[in-house]
Coordinates of N, CA and C in Angstrom, one line a residue:
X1 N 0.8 -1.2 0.0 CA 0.0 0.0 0.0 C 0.9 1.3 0.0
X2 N 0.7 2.1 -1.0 CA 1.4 3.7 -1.0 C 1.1 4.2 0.5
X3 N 2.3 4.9 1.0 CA 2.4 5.7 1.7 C 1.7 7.3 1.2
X4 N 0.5 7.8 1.7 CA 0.2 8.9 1.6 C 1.2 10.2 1.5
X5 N 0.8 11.1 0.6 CA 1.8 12.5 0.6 C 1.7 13.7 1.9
X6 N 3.0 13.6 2.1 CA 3.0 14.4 3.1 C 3.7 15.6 3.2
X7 N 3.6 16.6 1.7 CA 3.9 17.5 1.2 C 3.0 18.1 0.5
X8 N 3.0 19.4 0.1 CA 2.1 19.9 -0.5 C 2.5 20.6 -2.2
X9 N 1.6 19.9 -2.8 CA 1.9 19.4 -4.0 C 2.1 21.3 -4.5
X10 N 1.4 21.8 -4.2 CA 1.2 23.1 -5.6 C 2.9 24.0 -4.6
X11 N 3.0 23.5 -3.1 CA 3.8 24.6 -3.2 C 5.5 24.2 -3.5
X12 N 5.3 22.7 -4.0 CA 6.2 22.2 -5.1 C 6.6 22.8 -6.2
X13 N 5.3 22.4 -6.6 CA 5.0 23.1 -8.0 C 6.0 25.0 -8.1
X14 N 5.1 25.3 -7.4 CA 5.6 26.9 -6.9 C 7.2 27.0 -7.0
X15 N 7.7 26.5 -5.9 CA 9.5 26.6 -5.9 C 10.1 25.2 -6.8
X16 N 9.6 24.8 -7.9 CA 10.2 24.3 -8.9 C 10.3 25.2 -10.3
X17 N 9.4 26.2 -10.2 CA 8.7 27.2 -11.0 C 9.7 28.3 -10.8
X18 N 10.2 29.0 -9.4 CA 11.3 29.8 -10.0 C 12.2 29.1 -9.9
X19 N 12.6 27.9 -10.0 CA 14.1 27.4 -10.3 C 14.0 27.2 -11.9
X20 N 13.4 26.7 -12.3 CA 13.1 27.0 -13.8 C 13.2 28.0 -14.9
X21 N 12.4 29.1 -13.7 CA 12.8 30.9 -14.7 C 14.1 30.7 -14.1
X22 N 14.3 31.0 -13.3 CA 16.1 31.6 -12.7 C 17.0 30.6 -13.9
X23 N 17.1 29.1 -13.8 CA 17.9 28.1 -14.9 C 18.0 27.9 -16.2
X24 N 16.2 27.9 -16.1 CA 15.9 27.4 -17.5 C 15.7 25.8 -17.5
X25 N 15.3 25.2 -18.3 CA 15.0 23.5 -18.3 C 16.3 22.8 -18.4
X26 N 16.8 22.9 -19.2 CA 17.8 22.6 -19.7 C 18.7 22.2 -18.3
X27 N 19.4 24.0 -17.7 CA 20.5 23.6 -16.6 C 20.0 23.3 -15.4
X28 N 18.8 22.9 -15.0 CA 17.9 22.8 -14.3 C 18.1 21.2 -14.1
X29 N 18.8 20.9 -13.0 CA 19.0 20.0 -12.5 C 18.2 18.4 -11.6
X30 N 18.1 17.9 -11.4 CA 16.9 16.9 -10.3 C 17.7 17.1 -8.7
X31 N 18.9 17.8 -9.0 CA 19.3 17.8 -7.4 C 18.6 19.4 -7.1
X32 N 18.6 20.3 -8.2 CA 18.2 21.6 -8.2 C 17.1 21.8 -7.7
X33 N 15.8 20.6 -7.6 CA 14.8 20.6 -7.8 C 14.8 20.2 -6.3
X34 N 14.9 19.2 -6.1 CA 15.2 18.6 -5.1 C 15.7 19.4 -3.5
X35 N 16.5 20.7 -4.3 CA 16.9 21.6 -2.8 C 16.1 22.6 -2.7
X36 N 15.1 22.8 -4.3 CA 14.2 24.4 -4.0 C 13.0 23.6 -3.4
X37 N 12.5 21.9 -3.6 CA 11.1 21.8 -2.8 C 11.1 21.1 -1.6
X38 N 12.6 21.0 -1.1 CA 13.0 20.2 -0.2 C 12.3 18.5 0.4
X39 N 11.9 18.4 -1.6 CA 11.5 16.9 -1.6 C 12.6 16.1 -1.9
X40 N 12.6 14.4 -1.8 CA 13.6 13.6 -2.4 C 13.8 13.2 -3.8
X41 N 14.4 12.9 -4.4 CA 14.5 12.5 -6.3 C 13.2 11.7 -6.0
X42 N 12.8 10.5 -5.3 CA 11.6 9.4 -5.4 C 10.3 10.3 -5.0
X43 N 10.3 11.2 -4.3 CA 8.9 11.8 -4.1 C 8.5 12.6 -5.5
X44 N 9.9 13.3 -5.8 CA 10.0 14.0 -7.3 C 9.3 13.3 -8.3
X45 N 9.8 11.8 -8.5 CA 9.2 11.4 -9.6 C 8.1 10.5 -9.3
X46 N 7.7 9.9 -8.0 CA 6.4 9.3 -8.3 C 5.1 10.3 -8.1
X47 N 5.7 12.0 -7.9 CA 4.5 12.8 -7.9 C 4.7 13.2 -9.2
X48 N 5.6 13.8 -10.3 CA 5.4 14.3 -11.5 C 5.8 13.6 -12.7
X49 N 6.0 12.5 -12.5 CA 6.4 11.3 -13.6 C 7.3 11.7 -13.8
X50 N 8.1 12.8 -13.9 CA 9.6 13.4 -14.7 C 9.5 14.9 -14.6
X51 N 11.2 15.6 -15.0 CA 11.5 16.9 -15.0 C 10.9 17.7 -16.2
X52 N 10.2 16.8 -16.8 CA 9.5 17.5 -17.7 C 8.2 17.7 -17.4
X53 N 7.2 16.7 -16.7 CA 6.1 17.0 -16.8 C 6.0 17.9 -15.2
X54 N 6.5 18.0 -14.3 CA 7.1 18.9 -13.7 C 7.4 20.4 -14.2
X55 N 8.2 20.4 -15.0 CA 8.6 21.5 -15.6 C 7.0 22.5 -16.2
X56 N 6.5 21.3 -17.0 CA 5.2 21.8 -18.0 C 4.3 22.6 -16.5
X57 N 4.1 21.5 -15.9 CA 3.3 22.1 -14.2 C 3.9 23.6 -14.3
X58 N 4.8 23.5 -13.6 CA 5.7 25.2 -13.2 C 5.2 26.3 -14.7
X59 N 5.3 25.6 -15.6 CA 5.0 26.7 -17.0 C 4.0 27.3 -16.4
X60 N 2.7 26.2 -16.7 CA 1.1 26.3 -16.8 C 0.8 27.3 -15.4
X61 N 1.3 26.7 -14.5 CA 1.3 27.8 -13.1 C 1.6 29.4 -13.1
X62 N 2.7 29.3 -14.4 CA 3.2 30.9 -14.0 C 2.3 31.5 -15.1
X63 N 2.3 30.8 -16.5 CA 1.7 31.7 -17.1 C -0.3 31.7 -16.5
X64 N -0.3 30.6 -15.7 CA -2.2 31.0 -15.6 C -2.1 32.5 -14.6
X65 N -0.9 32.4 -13.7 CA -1.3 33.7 -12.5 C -0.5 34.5 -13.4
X66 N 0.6 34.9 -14.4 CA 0.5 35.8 -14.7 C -0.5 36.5 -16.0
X67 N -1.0 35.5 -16.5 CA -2.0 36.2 -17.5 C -3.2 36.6 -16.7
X68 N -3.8 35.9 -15.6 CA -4.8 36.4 -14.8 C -4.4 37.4 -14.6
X69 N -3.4 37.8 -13.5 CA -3.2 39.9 -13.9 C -3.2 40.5 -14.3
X70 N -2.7 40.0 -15.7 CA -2.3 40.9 -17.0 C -4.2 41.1 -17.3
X71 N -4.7 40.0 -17.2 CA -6.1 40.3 -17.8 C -6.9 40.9 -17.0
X72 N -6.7 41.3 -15.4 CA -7.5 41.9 -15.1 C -7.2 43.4 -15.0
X73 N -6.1 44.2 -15.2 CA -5.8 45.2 -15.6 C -6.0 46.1 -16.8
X74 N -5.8 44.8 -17.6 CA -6.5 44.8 -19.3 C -7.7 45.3 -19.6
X75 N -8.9 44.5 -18.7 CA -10.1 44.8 -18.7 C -10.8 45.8 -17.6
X76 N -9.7 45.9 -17.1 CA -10.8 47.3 -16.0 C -11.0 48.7 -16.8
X77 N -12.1 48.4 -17.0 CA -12.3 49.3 -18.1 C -12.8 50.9 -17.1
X78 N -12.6 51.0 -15.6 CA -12.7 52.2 -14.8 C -11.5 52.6 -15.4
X79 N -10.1 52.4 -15.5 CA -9.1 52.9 -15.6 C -8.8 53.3 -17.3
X80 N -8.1 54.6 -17.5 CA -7.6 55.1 -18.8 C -6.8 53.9 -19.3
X81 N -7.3 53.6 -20.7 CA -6.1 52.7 -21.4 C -4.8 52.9 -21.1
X82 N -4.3 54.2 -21.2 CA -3.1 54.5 -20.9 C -2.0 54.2 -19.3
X83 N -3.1 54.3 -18.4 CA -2.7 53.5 -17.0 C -2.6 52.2 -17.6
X84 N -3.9 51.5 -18.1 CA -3.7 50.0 -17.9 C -2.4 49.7 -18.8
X85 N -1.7 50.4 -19.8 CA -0.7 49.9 -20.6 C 1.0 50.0 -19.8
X86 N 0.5 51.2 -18.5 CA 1.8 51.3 -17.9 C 1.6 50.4 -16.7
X87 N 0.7 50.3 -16.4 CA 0.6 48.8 -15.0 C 1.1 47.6 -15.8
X88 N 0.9 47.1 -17.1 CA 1.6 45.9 -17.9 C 2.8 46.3 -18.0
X89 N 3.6 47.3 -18.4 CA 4.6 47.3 -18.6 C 5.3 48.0 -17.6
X90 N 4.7 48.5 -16.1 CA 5.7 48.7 -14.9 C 6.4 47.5 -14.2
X91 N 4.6 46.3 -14.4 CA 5.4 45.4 -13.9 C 7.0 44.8 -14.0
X92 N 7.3 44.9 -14.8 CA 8.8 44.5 -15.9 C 9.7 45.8 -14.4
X93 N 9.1 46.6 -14.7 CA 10.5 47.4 -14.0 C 10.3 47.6 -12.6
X94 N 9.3 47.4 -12.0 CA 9.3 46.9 -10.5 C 8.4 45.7 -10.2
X95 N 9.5 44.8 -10.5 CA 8.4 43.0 -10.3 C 8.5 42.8 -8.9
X96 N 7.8 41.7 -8.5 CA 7.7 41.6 -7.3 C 9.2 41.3 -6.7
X97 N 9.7 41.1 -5.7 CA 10.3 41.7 -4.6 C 11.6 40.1 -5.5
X98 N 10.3 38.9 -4.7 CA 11.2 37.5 -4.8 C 11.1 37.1 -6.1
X99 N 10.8 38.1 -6.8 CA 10.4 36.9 -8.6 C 12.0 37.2 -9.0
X100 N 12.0 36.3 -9.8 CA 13.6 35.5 -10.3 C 13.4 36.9 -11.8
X101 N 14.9 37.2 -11.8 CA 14.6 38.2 -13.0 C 14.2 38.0 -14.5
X102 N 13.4 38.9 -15.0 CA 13.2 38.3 -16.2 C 11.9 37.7 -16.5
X103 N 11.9 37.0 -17.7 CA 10.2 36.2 -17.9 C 10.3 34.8 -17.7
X104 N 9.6 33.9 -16.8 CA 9.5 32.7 -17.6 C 9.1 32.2 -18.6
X105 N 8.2 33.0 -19.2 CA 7.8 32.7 -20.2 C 8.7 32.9 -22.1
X106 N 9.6 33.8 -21.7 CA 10.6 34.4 -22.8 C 11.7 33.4 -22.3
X107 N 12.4 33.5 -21.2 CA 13.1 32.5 -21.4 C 13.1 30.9 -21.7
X108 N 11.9 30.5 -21.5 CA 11.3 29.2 -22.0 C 11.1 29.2 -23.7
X109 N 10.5 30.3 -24.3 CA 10.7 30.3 -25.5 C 12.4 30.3 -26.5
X110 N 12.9 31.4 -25.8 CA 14.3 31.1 -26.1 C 15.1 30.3 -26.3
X111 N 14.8 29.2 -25.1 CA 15.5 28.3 -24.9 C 15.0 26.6 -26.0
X112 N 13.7 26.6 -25.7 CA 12.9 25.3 -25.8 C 11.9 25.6 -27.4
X113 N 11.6 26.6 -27.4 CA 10.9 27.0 -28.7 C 11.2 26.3 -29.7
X114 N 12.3 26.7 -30.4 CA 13.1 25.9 -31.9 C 12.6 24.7 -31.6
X115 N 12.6 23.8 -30.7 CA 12.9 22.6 -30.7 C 11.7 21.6 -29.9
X116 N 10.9 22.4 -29.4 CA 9.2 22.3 -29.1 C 8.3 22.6 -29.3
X117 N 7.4 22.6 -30.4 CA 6.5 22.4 -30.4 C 5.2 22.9 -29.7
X118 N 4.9 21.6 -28.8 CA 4.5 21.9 -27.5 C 4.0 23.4 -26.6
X119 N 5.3 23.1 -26.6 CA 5.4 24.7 -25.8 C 5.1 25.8 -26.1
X120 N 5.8 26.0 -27.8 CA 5.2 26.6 -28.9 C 3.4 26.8 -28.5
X121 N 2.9 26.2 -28.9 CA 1.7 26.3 -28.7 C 0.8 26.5 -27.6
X122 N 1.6 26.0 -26.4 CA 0.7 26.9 -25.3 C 0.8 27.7 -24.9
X123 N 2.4 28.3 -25.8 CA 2.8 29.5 -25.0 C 2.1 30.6 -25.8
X124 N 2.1 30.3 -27.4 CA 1.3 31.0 -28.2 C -0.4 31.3 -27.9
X125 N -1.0 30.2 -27.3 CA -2.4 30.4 -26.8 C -2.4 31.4 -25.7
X126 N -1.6 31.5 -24.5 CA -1.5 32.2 -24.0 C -1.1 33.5 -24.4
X127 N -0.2 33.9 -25.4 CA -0.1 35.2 -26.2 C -1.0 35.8 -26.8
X128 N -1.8 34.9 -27.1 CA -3.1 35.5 -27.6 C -4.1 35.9 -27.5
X129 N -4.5 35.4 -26.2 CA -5.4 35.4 -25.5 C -5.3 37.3 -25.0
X130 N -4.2 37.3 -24.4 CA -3.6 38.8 -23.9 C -3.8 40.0 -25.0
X131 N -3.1 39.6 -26.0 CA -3.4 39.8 -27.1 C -5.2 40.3 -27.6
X132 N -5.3 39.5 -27.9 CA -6.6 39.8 -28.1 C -7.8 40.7 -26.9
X133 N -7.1 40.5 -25.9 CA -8.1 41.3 -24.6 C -7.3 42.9 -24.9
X134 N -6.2 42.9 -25.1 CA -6.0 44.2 -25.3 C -6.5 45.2 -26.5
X135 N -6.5 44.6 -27.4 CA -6.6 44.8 -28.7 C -8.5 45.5 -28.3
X136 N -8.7 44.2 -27.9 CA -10.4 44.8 -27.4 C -10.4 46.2 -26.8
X137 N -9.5 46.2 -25.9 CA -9.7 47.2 -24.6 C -8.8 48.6 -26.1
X138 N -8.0 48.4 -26.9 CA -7.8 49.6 -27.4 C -8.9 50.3 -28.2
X139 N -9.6 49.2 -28.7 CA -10.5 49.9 -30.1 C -11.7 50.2 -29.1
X140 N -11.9 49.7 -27.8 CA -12.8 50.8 -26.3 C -12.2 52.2 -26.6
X141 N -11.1 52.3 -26.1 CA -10.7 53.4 -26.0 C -10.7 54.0 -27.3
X142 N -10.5 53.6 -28.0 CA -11.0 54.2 -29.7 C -12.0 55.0 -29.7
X143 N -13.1 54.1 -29.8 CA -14.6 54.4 -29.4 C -14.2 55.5 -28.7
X144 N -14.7 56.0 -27.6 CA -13.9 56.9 -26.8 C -13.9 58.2 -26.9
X145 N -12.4 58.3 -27.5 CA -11.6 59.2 -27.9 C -10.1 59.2 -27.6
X146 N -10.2 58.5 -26.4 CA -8.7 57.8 -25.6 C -7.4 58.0 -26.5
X147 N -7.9 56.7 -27.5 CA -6.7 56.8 -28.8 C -7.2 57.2 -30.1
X148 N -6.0 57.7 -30.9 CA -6.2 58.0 -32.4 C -7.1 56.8 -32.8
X149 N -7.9 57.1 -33.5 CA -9.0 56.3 -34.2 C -7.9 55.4 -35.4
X150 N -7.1 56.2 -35.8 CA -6.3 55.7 -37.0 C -5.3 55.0 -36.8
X151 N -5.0 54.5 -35.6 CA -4.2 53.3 -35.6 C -4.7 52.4 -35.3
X152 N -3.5 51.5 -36.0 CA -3.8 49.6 -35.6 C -4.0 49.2 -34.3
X153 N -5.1 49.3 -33.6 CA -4.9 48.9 -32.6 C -4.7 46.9 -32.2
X154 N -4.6 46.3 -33.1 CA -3.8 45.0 -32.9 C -2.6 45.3 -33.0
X155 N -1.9 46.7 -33.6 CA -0.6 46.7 -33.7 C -0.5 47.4 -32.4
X156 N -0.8 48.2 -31.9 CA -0.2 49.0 -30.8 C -0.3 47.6 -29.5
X157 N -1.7 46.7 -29.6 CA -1.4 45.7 -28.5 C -0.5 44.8 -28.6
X158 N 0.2 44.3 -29.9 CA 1.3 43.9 -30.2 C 2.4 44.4 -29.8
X159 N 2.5 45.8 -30.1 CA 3.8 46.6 -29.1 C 3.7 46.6 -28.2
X160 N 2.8 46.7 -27.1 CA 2.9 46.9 -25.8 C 3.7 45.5 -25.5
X161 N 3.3 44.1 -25.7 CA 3.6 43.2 -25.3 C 5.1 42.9 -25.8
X162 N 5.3 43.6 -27.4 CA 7.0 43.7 -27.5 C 7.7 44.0 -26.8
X163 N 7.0 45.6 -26.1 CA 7.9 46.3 -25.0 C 8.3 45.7 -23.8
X164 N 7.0 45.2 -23.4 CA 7.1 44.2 -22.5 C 8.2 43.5 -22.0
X165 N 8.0 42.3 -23.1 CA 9.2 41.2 -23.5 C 11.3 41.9 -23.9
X166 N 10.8 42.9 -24.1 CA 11.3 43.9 -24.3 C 12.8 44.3 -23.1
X167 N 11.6 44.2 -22.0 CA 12.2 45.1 -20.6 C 12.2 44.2 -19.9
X168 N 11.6 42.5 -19.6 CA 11.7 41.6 -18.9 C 13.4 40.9 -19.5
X169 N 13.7 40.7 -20.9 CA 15.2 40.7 -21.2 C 15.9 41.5 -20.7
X170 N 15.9 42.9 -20.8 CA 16.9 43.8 -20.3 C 17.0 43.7 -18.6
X171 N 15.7 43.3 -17.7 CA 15.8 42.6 -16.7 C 16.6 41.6 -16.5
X172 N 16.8 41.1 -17.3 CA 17.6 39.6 -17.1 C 19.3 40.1 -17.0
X173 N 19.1 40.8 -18.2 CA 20.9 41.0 -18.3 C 21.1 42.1 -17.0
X174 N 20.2 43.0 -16.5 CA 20.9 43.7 -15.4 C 20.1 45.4 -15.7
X175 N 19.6 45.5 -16.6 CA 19.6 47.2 -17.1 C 18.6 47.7 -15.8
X176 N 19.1 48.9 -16.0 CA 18.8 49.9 -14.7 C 17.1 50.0 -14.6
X177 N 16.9 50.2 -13.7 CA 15.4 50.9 -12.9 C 15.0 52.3 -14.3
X178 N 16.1 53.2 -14.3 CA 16.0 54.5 -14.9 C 15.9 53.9 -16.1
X179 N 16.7 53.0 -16.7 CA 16.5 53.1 -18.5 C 14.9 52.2 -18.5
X180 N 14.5 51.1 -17.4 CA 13.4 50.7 -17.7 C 12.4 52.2 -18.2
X181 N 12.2 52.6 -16.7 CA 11.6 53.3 -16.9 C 11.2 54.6 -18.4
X182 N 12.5 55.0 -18.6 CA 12.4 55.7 -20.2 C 11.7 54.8 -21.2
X183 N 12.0 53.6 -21.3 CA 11.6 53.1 -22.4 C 9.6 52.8 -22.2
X184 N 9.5 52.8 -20.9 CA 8.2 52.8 -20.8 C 7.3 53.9 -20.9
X185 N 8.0 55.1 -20.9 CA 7.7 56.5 -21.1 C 7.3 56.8 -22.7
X186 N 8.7 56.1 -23.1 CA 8.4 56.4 -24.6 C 7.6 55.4 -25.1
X187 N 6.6 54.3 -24.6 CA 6.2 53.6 -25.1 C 4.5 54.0 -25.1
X188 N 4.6 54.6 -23.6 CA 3.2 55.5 -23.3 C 3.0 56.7 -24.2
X189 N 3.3 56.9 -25.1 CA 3.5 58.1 -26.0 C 2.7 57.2 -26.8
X190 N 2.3 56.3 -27.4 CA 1.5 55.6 -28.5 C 0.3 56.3 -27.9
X191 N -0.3 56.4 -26.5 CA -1.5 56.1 -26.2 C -1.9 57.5 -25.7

């Protein structure tokens, strides 16, 4: 008879999730894993079958809670489009305190993209999804008066999310608070 779990699965999930943004899959280790959920290799694999379906967990986890905020800022349609495009793209320049620098979701494409598929595809559902809520929330503000009537607004929600991705890289490599900040200035100039 299995011995019952006596760990708690999601907050596994959780601290496997930033060892994954911080590593990546690849340099991401089973001893790695092992010291962020202060589980053993055998609890590791008869709860996730492997570092991959593990890994997929930690994806699905970060992009469901970070698109949930992205979308509810998206859609508060009390706030000026213009706020809601710098609350998307502040986050990038003051993330939360303990988040590992950078995107997990850009670095996962970087890395795993060319050569998955898979990932490709959820990560693209997930792009879209954002994507398209914004795109909604610009041609609101169209309506409006908010924004020029005469732009693309699939193209301006497209840029935001460029910019985005943009400033969560330059996060990674190290770039300043101040240059985030300019580039988000000049980015709020569309809107």
């Amino acid at each position: 008879m299995p011995r019952p779990r006596t760990f708690d699965e999601d907050r596994a999930v959780d601290a496997a999730m930033r060892v994954f943004w911080t590593a990546g899959y690849e340099a991401t280790s089973t001893q790695d894993l092992c010291r962020a959920t202060g589980l053993g290799r055998s609890s590791i694999y008869n709860t996730f079958s492997s570092k991959r379906d593990l890994f997929d967990r930690a994806l699905r986890r970060y992009t469901a809670q970070f698109t949930a905020v992205q979308l509810e800022v998206i859609q508060d349609a009390g706030l000026p489009i213009r706020e809601r495009v710098r609350r998307i793209l502040w986050a990038a320049v003051e993330p939360e305190a303990d988040d590992p620098a950078g995107c997990f979701v850009i670095n996962t494409i970087v890395e795993l993209g060319p050569k998955d598929a898979e990932i490709v595809e959820l990560l693209d559902r997930d792009h879209e999804l954002k994507l398209a809520a914004l795109t909604t929330a610009v041609k609101a503000a169209q309506a409006t008066g908010e924004v020029d009537p005469e732009q693309d607004a699939a193209g301006l929600a497209t840029y935001v999310f460029t910019v985005l991705g943009g400033l969560r890289v330059a996060a990674r490599r190290g770039a300043s608070a101040d240059t985030q900040r300019a580039v988000v200035e000049a980015a709020l100039r569309s809107f």
